[in-house]
PDB file of C-alpha atoms in Angstrom:
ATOM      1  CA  UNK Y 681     152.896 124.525 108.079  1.00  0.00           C
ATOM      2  CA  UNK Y 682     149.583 124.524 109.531  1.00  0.00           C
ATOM      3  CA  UNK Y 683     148.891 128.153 108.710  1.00  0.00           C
ATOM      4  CA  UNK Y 684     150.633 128.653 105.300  1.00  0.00           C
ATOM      5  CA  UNK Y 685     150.240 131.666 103.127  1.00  0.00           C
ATOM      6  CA  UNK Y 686     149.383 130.948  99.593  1.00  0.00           C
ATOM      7  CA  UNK Y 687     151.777 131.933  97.373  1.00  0.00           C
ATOM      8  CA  UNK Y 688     152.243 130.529  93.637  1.00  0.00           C
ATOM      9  CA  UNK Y 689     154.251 127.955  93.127  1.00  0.00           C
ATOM     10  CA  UNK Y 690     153.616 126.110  97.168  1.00  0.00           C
ATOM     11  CA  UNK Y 691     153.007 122.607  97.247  1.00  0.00           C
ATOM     12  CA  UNK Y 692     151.406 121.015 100.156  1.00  0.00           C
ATOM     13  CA  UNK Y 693     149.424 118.367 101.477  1.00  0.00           C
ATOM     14  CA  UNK Y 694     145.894 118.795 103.411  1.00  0.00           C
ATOM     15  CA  UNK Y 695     146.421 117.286 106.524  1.00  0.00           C
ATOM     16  CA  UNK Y 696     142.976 118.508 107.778  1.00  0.00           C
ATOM     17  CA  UNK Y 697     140.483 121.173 108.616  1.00  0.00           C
ATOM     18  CA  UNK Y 698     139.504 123.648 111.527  1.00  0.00           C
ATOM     19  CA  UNK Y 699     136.785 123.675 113.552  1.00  0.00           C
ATOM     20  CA  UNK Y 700     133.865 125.091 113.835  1.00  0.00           C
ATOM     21  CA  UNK Y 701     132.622 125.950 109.929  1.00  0.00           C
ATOM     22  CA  UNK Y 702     131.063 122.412 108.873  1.00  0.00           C
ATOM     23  CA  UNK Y 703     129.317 123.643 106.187  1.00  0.00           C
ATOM     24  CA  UNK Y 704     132.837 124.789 105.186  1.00  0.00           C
ATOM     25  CA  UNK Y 705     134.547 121.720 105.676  1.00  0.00           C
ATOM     26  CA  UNK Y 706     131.758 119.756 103.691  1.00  0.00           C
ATOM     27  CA  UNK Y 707     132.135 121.753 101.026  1.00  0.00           C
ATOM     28  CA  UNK Y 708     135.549 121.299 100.360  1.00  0.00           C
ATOM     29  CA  UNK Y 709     134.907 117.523 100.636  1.00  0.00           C
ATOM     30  CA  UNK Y 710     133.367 117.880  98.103  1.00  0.00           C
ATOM     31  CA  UNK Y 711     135.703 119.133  95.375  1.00  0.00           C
ATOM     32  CA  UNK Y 712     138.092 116.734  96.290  1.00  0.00           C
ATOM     33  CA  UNK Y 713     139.805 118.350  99.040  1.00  0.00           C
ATOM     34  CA  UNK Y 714     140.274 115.587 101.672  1.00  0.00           C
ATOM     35  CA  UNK Y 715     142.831 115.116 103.686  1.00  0.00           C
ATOM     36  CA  UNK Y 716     146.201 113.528 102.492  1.00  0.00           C
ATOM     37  CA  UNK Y 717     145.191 115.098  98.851  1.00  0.00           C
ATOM     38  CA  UNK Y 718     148.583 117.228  97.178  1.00  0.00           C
ATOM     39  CA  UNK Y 719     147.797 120.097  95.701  1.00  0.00           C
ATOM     40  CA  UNK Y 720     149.743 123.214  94.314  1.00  0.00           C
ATOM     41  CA  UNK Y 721     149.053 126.756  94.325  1.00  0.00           C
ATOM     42  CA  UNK Y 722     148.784 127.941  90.756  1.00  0.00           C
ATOM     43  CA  UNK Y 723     147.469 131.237  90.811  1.00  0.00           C
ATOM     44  CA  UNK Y 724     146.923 134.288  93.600  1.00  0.00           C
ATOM     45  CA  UNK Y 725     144.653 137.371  92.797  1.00  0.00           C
ATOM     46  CA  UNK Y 726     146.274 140.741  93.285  1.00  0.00           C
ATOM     47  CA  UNK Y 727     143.820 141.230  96.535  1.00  0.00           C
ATOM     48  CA  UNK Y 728     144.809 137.682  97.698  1.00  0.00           C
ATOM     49  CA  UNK Y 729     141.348 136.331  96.965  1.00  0.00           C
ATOM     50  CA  UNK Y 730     140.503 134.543  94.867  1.00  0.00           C
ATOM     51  CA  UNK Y 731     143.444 131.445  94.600  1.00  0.00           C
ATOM     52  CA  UNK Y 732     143.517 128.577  92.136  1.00  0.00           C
ATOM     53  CA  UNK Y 733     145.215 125.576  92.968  1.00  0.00           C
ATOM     54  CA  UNK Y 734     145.624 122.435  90.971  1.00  0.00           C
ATOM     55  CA  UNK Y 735     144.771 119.398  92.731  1.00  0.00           C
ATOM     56  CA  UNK Y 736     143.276 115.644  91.447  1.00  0.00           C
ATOM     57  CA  UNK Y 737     144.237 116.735  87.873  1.00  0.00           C
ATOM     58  CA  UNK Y 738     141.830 119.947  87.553  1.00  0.00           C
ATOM     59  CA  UNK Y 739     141.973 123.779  88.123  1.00  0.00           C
ATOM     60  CA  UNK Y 740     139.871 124.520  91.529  1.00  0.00           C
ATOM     61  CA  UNK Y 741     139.344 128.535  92.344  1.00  0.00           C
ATOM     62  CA  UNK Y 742     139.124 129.207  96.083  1.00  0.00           C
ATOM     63  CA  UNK Y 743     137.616 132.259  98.463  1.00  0.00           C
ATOM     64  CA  UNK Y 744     140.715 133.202 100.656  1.00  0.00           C
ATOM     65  CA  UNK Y 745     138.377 132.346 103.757  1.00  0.00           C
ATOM     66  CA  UNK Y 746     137.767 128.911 101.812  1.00  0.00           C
ATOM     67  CA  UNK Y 747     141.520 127.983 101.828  1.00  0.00           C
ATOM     68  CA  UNK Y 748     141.668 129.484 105.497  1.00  0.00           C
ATOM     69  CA  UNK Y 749     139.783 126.536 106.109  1.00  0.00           C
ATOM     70  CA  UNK Y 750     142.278 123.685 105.047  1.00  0.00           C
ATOM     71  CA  UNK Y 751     145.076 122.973 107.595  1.00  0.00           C
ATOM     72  CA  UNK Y 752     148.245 121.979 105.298  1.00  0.00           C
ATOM     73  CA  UNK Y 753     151.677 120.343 105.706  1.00  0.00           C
ATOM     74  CA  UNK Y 754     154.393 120.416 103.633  1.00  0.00           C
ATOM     75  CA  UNK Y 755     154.480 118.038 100.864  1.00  0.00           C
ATOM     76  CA  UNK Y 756     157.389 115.264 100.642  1.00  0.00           C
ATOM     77  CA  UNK Y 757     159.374 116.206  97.150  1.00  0.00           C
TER      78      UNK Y 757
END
């Protein structure tokens, strides 16, 4: 499920990042975003971009290229 298309209602896990865009990786850090964190996609935008997930208890709004960024697995239910 490394590559997963975000569509409402997904649940995963963030098992990591991709290389190369550190600036990119640090920001998601940042808002909570590391790895082994659950989150769920809440929202899409008609153009795909951008997405709101839930994750830690809050309502986070991501670019598309953002959330290209994560690498996800499915989450254990």
């Amino acid at each position: 499920m490394d590559s997963i298309l975000p569509t409402t209602g997904t649940t995963a896990r963030v098992k990591g990042y991709v290389r190369g865009d550190r600036a990119g990786r640090e920001r998601l850090l940042t808002m909570g975003l590391t790895p082994g964190t659950e989150l769920t996609v809440t929202r899409v935008a008609p153009m795909g971009d951008p997405i709101e997930i839930h994750v830690r208890g809050f309502a986070l709004s991501l670019r598309k290229d953002e959330f290209a960024l994560l690498t996800l697995e499915a989450a254990d239910q």
